[in-house]
Coordinates of C-alpha atoms in Angstrom, one line a residue:
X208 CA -54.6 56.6 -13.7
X209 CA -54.6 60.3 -12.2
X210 CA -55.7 63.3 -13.7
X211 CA -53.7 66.3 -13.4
X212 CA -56.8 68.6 -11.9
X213 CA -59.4 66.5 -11.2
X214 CA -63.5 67.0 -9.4
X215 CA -63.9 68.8 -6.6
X216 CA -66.4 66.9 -4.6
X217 CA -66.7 67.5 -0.9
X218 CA -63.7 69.7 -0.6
X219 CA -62.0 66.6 -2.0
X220 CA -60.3 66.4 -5.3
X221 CA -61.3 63.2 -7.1
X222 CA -58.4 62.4 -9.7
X223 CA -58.8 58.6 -10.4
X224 CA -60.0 57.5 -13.8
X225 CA -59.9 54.7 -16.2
X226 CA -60.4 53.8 -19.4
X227 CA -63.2 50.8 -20.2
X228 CA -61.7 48.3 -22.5
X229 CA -61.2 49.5 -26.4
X230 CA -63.5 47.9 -29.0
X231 CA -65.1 48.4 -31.8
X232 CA -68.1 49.7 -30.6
X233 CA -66.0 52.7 -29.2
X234 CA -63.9 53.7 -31.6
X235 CA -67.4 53.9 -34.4
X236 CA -68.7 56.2 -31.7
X237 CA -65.4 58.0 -31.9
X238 CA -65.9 58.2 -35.6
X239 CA -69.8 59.0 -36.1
X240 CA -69.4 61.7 -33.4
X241 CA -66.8 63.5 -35.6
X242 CA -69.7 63.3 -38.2
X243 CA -72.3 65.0 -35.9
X244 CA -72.8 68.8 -36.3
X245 CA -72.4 69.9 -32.7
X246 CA -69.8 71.7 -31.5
X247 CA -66.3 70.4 -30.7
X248 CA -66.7 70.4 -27.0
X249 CA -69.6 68.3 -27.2
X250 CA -67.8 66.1 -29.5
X251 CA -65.9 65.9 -27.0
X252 CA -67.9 65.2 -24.4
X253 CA -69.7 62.5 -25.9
X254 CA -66.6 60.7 -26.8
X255 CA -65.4 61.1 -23.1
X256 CA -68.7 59.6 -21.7
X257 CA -68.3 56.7 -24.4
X258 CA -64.8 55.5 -23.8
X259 CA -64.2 56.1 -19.6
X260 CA -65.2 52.9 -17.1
X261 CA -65.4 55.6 -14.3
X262 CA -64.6 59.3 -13.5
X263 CA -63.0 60.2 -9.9
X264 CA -65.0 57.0 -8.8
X265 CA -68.4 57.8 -10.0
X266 CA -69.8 56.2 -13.7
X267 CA -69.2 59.1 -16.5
X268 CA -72.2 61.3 -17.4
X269 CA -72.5 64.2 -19.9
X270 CA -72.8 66.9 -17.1
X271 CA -69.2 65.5 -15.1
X272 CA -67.2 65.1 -18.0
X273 CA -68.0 68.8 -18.7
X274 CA -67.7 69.9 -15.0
X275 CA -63.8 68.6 -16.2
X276 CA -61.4 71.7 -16.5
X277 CA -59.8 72.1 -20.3
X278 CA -57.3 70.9 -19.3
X279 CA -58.3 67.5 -18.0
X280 CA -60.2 67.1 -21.1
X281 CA -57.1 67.5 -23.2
X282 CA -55.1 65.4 -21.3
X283 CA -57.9 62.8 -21.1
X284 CA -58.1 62.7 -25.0
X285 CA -54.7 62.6 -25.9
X286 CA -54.2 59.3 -23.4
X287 CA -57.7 57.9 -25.2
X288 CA -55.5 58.1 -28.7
X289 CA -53.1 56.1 -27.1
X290 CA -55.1 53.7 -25.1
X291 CA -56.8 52.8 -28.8
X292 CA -53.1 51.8 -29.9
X293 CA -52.9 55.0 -32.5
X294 CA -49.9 57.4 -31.6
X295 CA -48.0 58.8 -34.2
X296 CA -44.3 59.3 -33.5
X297 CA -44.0 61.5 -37.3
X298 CA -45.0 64.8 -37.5
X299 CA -45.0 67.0 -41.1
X300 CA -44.4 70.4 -40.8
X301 CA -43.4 73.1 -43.6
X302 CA -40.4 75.5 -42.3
X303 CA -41.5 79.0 -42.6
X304 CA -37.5 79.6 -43.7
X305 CA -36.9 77.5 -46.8
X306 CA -40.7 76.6 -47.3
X307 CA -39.4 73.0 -47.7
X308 CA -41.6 70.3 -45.7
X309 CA -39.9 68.1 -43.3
X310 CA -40.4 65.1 -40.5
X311 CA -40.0 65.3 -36.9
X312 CA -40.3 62.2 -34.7
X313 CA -42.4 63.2 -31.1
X314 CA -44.4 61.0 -29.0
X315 CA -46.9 63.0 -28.1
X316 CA -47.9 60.9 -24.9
X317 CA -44.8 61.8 -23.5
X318 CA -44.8 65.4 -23.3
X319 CA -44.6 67.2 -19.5
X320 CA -48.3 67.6 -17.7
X321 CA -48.6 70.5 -15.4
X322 CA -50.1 69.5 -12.3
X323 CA -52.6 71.7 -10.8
X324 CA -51.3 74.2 -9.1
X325 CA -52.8 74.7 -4.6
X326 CA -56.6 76.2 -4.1
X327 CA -57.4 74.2 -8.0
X328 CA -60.3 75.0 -9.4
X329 CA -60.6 78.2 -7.4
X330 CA -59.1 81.7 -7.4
X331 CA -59.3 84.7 -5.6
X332 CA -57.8 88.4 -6.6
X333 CA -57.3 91.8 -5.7
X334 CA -58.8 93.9 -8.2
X335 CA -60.0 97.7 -9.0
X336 CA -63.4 96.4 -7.6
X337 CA -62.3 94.5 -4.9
X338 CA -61.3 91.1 -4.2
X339 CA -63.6 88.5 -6.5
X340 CA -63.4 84.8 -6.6
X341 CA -63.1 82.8 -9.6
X342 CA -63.0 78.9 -11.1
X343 CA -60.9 77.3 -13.9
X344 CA -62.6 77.5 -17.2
X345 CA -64.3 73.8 -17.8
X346 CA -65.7 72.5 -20.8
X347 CA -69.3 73.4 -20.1
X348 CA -67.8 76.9 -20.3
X349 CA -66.2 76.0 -23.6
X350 CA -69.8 74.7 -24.7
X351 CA -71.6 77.4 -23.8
X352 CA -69.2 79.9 -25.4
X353 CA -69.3 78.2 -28.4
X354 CA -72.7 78.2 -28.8
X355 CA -72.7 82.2 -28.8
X356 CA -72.3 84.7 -32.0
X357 CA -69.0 86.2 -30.4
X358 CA -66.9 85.4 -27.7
X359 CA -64.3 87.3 -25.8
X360 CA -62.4 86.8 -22.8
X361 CA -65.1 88.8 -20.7
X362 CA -67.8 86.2 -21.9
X363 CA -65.4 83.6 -20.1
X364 CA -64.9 85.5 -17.1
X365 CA -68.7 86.0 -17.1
X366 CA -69.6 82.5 -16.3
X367 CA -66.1 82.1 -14.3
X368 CA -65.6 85.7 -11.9
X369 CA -68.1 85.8 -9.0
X370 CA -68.8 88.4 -7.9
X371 CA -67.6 90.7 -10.4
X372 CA -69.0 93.3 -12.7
X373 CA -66.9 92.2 -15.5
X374 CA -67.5 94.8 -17.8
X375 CA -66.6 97.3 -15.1
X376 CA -62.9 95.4 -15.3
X377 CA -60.2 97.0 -16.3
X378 CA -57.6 95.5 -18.8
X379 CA -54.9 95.0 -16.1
X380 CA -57.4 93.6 -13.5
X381 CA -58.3 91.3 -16.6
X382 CA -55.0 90.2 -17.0
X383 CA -54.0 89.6 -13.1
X384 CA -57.1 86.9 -13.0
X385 CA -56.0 85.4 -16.0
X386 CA -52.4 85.1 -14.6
X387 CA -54.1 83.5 -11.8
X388 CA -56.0 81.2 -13.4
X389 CA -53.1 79.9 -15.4
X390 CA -51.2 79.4 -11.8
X391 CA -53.7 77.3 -10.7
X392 CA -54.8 75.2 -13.9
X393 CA -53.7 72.3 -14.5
X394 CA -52.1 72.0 -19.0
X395 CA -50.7 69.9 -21.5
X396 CA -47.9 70.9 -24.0
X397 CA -50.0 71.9 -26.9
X398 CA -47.0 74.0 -28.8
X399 CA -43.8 72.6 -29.7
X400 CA -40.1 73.6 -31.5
X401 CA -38.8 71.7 -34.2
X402 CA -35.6 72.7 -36.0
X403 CA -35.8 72.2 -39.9
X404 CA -32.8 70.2 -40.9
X405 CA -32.4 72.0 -44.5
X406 CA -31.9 75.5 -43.0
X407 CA -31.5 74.6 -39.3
X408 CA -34.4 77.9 -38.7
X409 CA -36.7 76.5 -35.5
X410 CA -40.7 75.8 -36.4
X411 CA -43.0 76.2 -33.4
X412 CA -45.6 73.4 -34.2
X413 CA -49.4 73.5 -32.5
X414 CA -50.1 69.9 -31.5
X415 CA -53.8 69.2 -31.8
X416 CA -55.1 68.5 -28.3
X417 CA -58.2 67.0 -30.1
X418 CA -56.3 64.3 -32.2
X419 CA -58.4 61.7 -31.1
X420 CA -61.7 62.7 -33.1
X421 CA -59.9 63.0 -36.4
X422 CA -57.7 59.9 -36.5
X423 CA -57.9 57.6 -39.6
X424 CA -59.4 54.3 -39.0
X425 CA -59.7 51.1 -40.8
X426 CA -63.0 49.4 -38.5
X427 CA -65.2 49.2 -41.1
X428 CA -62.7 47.6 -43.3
X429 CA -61.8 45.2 -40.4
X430 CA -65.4 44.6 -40.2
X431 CA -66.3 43.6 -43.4
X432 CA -63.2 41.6 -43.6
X433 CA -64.3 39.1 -40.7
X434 CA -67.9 39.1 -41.3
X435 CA -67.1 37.9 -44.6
X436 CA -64.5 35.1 -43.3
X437 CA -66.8 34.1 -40.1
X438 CA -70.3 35.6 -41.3
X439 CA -70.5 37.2 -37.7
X440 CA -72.5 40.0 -37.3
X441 CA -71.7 43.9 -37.1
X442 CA -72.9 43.5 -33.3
X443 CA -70.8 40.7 -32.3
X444 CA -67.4 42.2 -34.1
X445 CA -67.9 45.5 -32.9
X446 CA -68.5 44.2 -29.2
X447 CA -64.7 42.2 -29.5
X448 CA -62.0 43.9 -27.9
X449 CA -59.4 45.5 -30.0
X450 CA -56.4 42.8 -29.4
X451 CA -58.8 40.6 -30.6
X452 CA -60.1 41.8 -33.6
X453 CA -56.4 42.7 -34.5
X454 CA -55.3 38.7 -33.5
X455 CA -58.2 37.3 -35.3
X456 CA -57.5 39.5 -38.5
X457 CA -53.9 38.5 -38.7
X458 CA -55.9 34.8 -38.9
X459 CA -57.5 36.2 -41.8
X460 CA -54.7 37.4 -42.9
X461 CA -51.8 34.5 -43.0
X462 CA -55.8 31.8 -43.9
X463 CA -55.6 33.6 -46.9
X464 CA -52.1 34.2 -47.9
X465 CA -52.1 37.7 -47.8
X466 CA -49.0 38.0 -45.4
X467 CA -46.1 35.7 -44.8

């Protein structure tokens, strides 16, 4: 599988990744690091590191997965809810017309990527101080800002514009970089029209690029279920891939009469 940005290493972009196999042991990281106070980008982060076999070639650490543009991280998270077997066609939404809520169906894993666009992760534009260089926002930028009191856009350009005085920027000079920036940068779809069918009036719908960390999950149901039938341990379920817990549940399941 291919990232749409990727690492730059050696003038080389390194786009390959893949997914280690699901289990339980993932997705309770998946769960207890929603639980953690840190901020979302580590959450993030962590998660990554957890669930990936290998990153542009290379085993995932914390520092890589957040040397990752937004972008990639989003993208990378949205394909780890589906890898886990957990996409959800139905959406709910409330229609800011008639106030009346309504379904939508969208599979989400579908959606257009935007491939990075030439010279990815770097930038360089003509501006009231000259010509400065900058890099696509990553999630170490996203962890650093969110770490801080207040944030702006100059904070961001701060750790991405150099050189640059960035307070000496003016507002269109600010706006040309970010245009640039978006040129270049990889993205996934994270906004969405959906027509209400009482009143026909068209929603735009935000799609949570972070989906993963807050999905609903059943493991620790599914673990006390088989430890009780097989008196395995937490360890050894955990540690089973996910079509096999699933196949030795439905064992459970038709053992004790419970489907037909």
């Amino acid at each position: 599988m291919r990232l749409p940005g990727g690492l730059l290493r050696e003038g080389e972009l390194r786009r390959q990744f893949r997914f280690r196999e699901p289990d339980g042991a993932l997705e309770l990281s998946i769960l207890e690091g929603a639980r953690r106070r840190e901020p979302l980008p580590r959450q993030v982060s962590r998660v990554l590191v957890a669930a990936l076999e290998h990153l542009g070639g290379e085993p995932p650490e914390l520092a890589k997965v957040e040397e990752l543009c937004i972008a990639d991280r989003q993208f990378l998270m949205r394909r780890l809810r589906t890898w886990l077997g957990d996409e959800q066609p139905w959406h709910t939404v409330r229609c800011t017309g008639c106030q009346e809520r309504f379904d939508f169906e969208l599979n989400v894993a579908e959606l257009p990527v935007k491939e990075a666009g030439a010279g990815f992760p770097f930038v360089e534009v003509e501006t009231g101080q000259g010509r400065v260089r900058g890099r696509v926002p990553t999630g170490a930028d996203q962890l650093a800002l969110a770490e801080r009191v207040t944030a702006d856009v100059r904070a961001l350009l701060e750790r991405c514009l150099f050189p640059a005085d960035v307070a000496r920027l003016e507002e269109g000079d600010i706006a040309l970089i970010e245009e640039a920036l978006e040129a270049v940068s990889p993205g996934v779809v994270t906004r969405v029209g959906a027509t209400c069918p009482g009143c026909g009036a068209t929603q735009v719908v935000t799609l949570e690029p972070y989906s993963c960390l807050f999905m609903e999950s059943t493991l620790l149901e599914e673990v006390h279920t088989l430890a009780s039938a097989y008196h395995w341990s937490e360890r050894d379920i955990l540690a089973l891939p996910l079509h096999r817990r699933r196949q030795y549940l439905r064992l459970v399941e038709r053992a004790t009469g419970q489907v037909a």
